[in-house]
Short mmCIF file of C-alpha atoms in Angstrom, two decimals:
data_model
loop_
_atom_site.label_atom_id
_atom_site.label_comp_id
_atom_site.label_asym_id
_atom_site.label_seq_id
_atom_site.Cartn_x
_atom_site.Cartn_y
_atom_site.Cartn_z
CA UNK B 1 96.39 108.13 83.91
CA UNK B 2 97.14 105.56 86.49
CA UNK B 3 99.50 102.71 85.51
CA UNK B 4 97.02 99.93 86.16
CA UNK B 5 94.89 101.31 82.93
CA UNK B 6 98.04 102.02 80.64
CA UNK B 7 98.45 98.63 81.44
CA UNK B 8 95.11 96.88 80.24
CA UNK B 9 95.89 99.26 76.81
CA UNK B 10 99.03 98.06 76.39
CA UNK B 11 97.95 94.50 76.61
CA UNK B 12 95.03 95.06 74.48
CA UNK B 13 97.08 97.07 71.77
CA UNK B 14 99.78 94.30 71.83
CA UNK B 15 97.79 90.77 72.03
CA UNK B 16 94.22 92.10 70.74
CA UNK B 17 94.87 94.00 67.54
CA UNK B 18 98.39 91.35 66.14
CA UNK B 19 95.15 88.93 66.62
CA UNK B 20 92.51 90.31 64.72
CA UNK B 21 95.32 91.24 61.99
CA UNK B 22 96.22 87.26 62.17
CA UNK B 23 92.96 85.40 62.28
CA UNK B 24 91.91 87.71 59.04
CA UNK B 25 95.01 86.05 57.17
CA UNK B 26 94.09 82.68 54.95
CA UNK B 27 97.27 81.09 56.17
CA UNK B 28 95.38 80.81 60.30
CA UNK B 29 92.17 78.70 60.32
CA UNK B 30 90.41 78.96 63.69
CA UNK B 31 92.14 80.03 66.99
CA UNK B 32 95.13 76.99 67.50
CA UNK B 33 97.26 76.58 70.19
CA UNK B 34 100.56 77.59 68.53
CA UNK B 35 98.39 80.81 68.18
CA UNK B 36 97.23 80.24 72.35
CA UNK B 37 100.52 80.18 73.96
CA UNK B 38 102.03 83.28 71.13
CA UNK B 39 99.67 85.16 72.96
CA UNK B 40 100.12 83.81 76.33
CA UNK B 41 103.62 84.47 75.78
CA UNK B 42 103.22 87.97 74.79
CA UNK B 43 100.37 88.82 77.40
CA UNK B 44 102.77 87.41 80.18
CA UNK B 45 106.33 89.39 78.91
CA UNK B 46 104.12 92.71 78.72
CA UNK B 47 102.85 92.24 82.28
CA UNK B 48 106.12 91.34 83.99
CA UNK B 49 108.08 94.00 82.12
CA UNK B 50 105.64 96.44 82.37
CA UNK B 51 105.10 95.99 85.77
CA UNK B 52 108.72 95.10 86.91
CA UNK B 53 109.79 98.96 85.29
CA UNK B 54 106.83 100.09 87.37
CA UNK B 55 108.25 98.24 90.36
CA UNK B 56 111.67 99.38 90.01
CA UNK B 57 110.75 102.96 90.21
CA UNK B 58 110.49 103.34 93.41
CA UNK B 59 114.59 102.73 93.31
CA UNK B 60 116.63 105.32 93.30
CA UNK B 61 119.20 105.52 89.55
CA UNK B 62 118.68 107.32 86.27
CA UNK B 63 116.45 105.10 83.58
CA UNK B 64 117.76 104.92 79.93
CA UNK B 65 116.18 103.09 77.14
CA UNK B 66 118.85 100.01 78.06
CA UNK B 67 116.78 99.32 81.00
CA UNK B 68 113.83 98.71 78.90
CA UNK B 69 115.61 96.77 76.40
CA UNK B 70 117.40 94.78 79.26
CA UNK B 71 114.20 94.11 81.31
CA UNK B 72 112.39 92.81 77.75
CA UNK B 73 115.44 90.97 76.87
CA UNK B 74 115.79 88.71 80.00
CA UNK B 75 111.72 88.14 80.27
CA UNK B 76 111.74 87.58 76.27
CA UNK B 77 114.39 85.34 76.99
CA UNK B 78 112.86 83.04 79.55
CA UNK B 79 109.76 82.86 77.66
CA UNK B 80 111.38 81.62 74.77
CA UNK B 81 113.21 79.15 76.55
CA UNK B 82 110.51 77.20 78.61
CA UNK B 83 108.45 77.32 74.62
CA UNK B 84 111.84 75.80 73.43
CA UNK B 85 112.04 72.77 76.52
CA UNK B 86 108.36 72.08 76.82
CA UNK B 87 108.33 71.90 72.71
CA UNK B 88 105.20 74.43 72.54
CA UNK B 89 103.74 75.04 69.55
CA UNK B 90 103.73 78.84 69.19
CA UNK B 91 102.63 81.57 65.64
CA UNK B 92 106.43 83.02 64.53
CA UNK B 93 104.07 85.58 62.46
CA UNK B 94 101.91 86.16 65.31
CA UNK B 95 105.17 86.96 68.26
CA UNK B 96 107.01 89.18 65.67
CA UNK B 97 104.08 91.45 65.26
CA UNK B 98 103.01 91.51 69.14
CA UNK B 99 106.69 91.44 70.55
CA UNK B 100 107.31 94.60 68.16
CA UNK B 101 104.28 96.58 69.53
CA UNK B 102 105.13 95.18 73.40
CA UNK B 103 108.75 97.17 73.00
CA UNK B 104 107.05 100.42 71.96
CA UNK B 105 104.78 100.21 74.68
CA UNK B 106 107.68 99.70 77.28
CA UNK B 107 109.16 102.66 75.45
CA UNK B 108 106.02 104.67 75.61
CA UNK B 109 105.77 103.73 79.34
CA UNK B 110 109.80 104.78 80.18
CA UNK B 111 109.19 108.01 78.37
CA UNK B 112 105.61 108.61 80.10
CA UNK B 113 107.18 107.75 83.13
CA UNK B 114 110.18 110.13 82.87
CA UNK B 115 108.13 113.43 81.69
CA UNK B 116 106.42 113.08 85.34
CA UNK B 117 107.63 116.15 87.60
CA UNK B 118 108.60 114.84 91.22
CA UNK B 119 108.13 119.08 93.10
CA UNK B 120 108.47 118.46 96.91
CA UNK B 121 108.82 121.05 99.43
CA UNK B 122 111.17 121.48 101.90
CA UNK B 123 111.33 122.81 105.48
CA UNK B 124 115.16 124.48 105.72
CA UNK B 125 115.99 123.60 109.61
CA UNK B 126 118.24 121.00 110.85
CA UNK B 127 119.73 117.94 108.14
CA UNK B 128 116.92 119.35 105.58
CA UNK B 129 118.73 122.97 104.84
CA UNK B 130 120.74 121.54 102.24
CA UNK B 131 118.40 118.82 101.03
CA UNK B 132 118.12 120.79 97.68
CA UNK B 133 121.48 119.83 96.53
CA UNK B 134 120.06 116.28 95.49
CA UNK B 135 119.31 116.53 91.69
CA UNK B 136 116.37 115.27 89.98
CA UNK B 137 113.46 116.85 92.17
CA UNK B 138 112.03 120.42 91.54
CA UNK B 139 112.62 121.54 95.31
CA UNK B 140 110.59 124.62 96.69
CA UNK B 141 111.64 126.64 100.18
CA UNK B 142 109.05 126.54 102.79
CA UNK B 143 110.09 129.70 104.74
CA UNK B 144 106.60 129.80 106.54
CA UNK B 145 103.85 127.28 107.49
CA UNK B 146 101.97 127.64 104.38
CA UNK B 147 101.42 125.33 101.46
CA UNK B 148 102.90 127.05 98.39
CA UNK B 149 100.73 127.67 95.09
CA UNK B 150 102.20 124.78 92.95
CA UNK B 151 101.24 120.96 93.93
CA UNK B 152 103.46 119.23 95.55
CA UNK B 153 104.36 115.59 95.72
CA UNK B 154 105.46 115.77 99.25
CA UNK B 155 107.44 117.56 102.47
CA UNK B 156 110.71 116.87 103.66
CA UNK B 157 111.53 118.20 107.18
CA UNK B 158 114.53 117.47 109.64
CA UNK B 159 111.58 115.92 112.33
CA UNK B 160 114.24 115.88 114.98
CA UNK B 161 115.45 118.96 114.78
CA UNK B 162 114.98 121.27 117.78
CA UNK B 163 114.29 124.11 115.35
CA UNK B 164 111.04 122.42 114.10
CA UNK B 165 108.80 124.31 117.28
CA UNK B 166 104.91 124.00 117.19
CA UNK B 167 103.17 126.02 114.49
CA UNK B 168 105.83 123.65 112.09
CA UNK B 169 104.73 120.72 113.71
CA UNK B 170 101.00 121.74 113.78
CA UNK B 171 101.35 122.41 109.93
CA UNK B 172 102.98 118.84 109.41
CA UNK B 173 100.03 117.04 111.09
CA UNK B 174 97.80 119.19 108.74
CA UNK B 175 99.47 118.24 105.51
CA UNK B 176 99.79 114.28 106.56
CA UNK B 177 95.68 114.67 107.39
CA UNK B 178 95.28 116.43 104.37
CA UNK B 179 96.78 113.52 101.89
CA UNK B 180 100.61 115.15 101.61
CA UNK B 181 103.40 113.01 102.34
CA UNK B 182 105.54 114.21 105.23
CA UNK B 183 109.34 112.41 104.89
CA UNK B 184 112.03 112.75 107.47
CA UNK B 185 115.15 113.73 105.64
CA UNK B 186 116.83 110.20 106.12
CA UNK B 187 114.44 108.52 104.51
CA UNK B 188 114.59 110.90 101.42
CA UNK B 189 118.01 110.96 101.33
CA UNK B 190 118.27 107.67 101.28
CA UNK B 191 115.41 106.45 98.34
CA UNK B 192 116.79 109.71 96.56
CA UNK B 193 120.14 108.79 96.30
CA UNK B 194 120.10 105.10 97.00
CA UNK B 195 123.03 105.25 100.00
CA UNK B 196 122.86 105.38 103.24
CA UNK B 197 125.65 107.63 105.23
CA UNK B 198 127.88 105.80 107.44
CA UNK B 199 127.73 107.82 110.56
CA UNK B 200 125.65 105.26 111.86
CA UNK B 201 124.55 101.94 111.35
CA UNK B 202 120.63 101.78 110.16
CA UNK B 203 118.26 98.68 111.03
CA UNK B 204 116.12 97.16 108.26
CA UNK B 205 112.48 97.91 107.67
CA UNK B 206 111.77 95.54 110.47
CA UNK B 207 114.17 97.03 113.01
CA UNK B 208 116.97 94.82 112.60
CA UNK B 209 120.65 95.06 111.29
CA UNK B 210 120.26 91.26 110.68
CA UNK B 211 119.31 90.73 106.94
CA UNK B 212 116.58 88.24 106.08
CA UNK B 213 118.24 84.79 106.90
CA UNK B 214 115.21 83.03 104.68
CA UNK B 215 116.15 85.37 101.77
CA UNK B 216 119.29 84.18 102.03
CA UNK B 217 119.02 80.76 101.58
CA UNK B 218 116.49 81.48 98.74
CA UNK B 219 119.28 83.56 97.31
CA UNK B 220 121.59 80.71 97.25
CA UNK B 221 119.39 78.47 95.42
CA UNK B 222 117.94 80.97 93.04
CA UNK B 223 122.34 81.47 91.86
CA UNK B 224 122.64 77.92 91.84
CA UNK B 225 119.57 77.51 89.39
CA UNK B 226 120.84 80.68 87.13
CA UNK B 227 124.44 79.56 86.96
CA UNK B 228 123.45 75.72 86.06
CA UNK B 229 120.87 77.47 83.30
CA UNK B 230 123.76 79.86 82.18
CA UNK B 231 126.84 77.56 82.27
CA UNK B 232 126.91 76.38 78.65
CA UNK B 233 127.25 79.68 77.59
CA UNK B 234 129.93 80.71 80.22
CA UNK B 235 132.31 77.75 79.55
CA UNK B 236 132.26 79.00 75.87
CA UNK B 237 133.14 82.30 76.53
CA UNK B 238 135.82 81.11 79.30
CA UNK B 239 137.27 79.35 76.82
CA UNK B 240 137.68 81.78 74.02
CA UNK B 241 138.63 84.49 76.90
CA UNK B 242 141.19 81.87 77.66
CA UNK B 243 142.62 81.05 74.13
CA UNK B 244 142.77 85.21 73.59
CA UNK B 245 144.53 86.05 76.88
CA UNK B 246 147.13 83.36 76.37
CA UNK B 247 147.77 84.60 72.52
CA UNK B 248 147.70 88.23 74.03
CA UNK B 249 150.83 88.39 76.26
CA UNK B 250 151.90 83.96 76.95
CA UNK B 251 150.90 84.62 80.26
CA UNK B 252 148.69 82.91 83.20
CA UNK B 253 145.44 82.97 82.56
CA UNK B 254 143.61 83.18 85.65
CA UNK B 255 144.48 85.05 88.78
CA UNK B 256 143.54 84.02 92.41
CA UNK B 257 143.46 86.81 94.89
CA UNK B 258 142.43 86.39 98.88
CA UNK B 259 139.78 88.45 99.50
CA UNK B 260 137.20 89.10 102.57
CA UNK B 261 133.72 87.29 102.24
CA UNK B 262 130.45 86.60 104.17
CA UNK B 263 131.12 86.53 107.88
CA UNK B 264 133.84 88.44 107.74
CA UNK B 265 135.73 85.04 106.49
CA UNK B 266 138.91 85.06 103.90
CA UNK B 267 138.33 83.15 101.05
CA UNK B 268 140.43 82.81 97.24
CA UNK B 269 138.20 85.08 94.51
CA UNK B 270 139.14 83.23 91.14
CA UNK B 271 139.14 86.05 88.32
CA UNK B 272 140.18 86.29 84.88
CA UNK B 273 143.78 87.68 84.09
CA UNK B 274 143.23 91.20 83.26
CA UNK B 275 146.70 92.79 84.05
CA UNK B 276 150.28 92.45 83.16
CA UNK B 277 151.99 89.84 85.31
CA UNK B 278 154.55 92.12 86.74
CA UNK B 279 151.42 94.20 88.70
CA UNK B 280 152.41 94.24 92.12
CA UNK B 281 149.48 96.42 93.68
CA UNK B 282 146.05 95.75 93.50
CA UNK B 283 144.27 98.99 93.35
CA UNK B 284 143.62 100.53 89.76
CA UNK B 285 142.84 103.92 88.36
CA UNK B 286 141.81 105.14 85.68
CA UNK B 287 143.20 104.33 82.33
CA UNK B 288 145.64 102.24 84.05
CA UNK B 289 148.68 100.93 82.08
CA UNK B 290 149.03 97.73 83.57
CA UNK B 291 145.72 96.61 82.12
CA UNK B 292 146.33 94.37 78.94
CA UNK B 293 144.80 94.50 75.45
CA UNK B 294 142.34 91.90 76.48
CA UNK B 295 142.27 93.18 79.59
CA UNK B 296 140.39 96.44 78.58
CA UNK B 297 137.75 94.47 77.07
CA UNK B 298 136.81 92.05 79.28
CA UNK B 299 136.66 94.37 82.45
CA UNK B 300 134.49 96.69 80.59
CA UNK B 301 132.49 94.03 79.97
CA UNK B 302 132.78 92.22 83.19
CA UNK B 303 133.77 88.88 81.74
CA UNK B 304 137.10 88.63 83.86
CA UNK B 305 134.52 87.56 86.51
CA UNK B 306 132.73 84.90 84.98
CA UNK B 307 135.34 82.17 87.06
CA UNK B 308 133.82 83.41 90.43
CA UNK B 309 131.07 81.45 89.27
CA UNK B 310 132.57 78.73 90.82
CA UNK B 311 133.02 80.75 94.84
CA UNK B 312 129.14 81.22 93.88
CA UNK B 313 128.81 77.35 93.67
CA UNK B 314 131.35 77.00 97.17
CA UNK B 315 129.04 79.40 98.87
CA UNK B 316 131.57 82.01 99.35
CA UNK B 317 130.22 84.55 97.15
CA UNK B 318 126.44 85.31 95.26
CA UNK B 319 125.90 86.76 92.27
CA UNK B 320 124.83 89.67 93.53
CA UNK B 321 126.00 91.49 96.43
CA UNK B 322 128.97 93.97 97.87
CA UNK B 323 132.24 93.98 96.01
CA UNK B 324 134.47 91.50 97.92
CA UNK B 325 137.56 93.42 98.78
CA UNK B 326 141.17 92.83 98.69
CA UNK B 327 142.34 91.33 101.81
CA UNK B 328 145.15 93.83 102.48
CA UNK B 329 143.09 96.69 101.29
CA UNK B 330 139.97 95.75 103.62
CA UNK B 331 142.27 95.70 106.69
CA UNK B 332 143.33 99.08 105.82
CA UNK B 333 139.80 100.09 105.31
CA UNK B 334 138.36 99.23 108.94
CA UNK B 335 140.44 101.27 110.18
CA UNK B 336 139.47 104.50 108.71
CA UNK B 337 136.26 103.90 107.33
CA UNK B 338 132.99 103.43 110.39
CA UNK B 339 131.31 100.09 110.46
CA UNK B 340 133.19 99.24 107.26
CA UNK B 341 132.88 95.07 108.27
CA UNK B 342 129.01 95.22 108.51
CA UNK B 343 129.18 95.11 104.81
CA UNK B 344 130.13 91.54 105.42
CA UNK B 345 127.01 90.46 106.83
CA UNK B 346 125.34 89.24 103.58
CA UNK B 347 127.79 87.45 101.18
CA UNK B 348 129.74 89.53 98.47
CA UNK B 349 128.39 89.46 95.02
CA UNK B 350 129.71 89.43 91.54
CA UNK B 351 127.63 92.22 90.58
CA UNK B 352 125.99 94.79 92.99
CA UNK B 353 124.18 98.22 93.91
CA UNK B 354 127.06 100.17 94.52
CA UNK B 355 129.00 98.30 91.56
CA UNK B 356 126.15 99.57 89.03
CA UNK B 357 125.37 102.89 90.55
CA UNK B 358 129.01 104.07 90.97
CA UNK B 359 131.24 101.62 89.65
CA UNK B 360 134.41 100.76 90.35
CA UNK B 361 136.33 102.24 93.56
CA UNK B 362 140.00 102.99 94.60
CA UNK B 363 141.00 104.55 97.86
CA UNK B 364 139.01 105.42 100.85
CA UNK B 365 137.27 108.30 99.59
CA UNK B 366 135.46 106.76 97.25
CA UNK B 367 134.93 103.27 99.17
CA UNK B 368 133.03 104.90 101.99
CA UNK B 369 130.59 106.08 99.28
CA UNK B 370 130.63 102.80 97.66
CA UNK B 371 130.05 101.91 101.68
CA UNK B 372 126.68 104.10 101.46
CA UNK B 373 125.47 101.82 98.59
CA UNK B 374 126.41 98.88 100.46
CA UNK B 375 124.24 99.83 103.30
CA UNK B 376 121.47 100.53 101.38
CA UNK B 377 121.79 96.93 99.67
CA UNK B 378 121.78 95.58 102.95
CA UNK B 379 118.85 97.75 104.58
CA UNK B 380 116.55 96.71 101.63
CA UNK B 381 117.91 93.11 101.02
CA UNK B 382 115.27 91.53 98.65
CA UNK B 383 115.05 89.91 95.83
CA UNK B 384 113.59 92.64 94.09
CA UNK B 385 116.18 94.85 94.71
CA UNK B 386 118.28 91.86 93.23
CA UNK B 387 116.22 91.35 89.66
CA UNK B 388 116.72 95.88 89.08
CA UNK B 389 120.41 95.00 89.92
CA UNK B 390 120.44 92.18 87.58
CA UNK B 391 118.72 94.40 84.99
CA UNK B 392 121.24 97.14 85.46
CA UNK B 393 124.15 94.73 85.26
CA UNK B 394 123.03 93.83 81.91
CA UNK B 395 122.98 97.48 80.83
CA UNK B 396 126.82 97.90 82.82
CA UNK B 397 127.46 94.90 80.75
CA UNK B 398 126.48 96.98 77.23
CA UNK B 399 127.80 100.72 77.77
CA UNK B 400 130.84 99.43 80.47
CA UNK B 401 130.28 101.62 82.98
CA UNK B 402 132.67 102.32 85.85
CA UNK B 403 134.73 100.09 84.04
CA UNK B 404 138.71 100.59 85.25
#
């Protein structure tokens, strides 16, 4: 069934039948309009989420029920908050029952969309031999120019590999005319496993290694706008951060640390206190001793970076982007990881792709792949590659993942 008529059921199901069950109560008298913007309100959170977890699937990442509570949660959110500053009359009785049957239809729709079989097929010469290592596709071995018996989503094929002589290439022009996809392994690789490798430096969907510099100053406002919205909230829980760290250990509270920003300029990262004051290296690990009571919690929960808030505000950092890195340590790293300083051509973010795919890093290894994510941020800078981040941070938020 395609998605655009699970849709138009789930809005029916969720805004029709709550509004036949309402109008048949005495307590409703005619169709108001508190009972008009309930199921405005509804209609428009069903569509967005719906289509927004629709969206998002063409992401590389692993979906849990989170994401669908996260995505419903922020949308819900908003909606309730322009009803709340506009002062719209709205049916309490109405919302409850429609809101209720909106969440099992994003459920329905995550579990629909997760029983669907992704089989491609796979030509085994050049970069594509060992393409089958990357989980979450059925993969079947093309070992002659023949479609196999099962349907296939797609074929991947190494299209610049020497090996790939004329009756492969003849059968590749057949399968594109017939319908079938034909990928080049980078491409695969990279909306597979949402990295790029760092072997070489990749240009943008519109051939350039130069990000979007409109996006960019849309970005900047849009952070502006959610940190003024947000900021109530965050001095509050500042505050009480504050009040526990100092009755944890009597030490500082926050902890400034120089770090390497947009442009490849330095620039003080204001953070939370998080460790013992006698930490004299910066790189953690995991289950690290130096990490206070406190500590523990609000890394796993990310709250030791609410004061970067304010570098958001200075324009040194956004709220979403690569993981600014020590200064020290990011001297170290360009000179043994490639083309480590083009991750400083967009500004570093509070929360990011590599951040909520793999978490935190420490060493070299595991900072080139972190690299890889980085890359693929950049290559496919947008902003909605910026609201599934958001959405994800919100889950990283809940379970603490890649928390150190």
């Amino acid at each position: 069934m395609k998605f655009t008529i699970r849709l138009l059921c789930y809005i029916s199901l969720c805004c029709g039948l709550p509004l036949l069950f309402i109008q048949g109560r005495s307590t409703f008298s005619g169709f108001n309009f508190g009972l008009q913007v309930s199921l405005l309100v509804s209609a428009v959170v069903l569509f967005i989420s719906a289509v927004n977890f629709h969206f998002f699937a063409k992401f590389p990442g692993e979906r849990s029920g989170l994401s669908v509570l996260s995505i419903f949660g922020a949308w819900f959110g908003v909606a309730i908050t322009v009803i709340i500053l506009l002062r719209l009359p709205y049916s309490l009785s109405y919302l409850t029952i429609s809101l209720l049957g909106v969440i099992c239809c994003l459920f329905f729709e995550f579990f629909y969309t997760k029983q669907q079989k992704n089989i491609m097929a796979f030509i085994p010469m050049g970069r594509s031999g060992e393409i089958y290592q990357i989980q979450g596709v059925e993969w079947i071995r093309l070992d002659t120019p023949e479609l196999p018996r099962e349907k296939i989503n797609a074929i991947v094929a190494d299209l610049h590999s020497p090996d790939l002589g004329d009756s492969w290439q003849n059968f590749l022009a057949d399968c594109a005319l017939e319908g079938i996809s034909v990928f080049n392994i980078r491409q695969i690789e990279e909306s597979l496993t949402g990295k790029i490798k760092i072997h070489h430096m990749y240009e943008n969907d519109l051939g350039s290694l130069q990000p979007s510099p409109f996006y960019i100053h849309i970005k900047y406002l849009l952070d502006i706008l959610l940190i003024l919205l947000s900021l109530p909230l965050v001095i509050i829980v500042v505050i009480l951060t504050a009040i526990a760290i100092k009755l944890d250990d009597g030490g500082k509270i926050f902890y400034f640390q120089d770090r390497v920003g947009f442009r490849n300029k330095t620039f003080t990262a204001y953070k939370l206190r998080s460790m013992s004051e006698a930490s004299s290296t910066h790189t953690t690990v995991q289950n690290d001793q130096r990490i206070t009571r406190v500590g523990r919690f609000i890394r796993k929960t990310r709250i030791d970076e609410l004061p970067q808030f304010l570098n958001v505000l200075k324009g040194e950092m956004s709220l979403i982007g690569p993981r600014a890195e020590y200064l020290a340590f990011a001297q170290e790293l360009e000179k043994e990881v490639p083309f480590f300083n083009y991750r400083h051509i967009v500004k570093p973010g509070i929360s990011g792709w590599a951040q909520v795919m793999q978490g935190y890093a420490t060493g070299a290894e595991e900072t080139k792949t972190k690299l890889e994510y980085d890359f693929y941020y950049i290559k496919h800078f947008s902003f909605s590659l910026d609201v599934l981040i958001f959405f994800k941070t919100i889950k990283t938020m809940l379970t603490g993942f890649g928390a150190r």
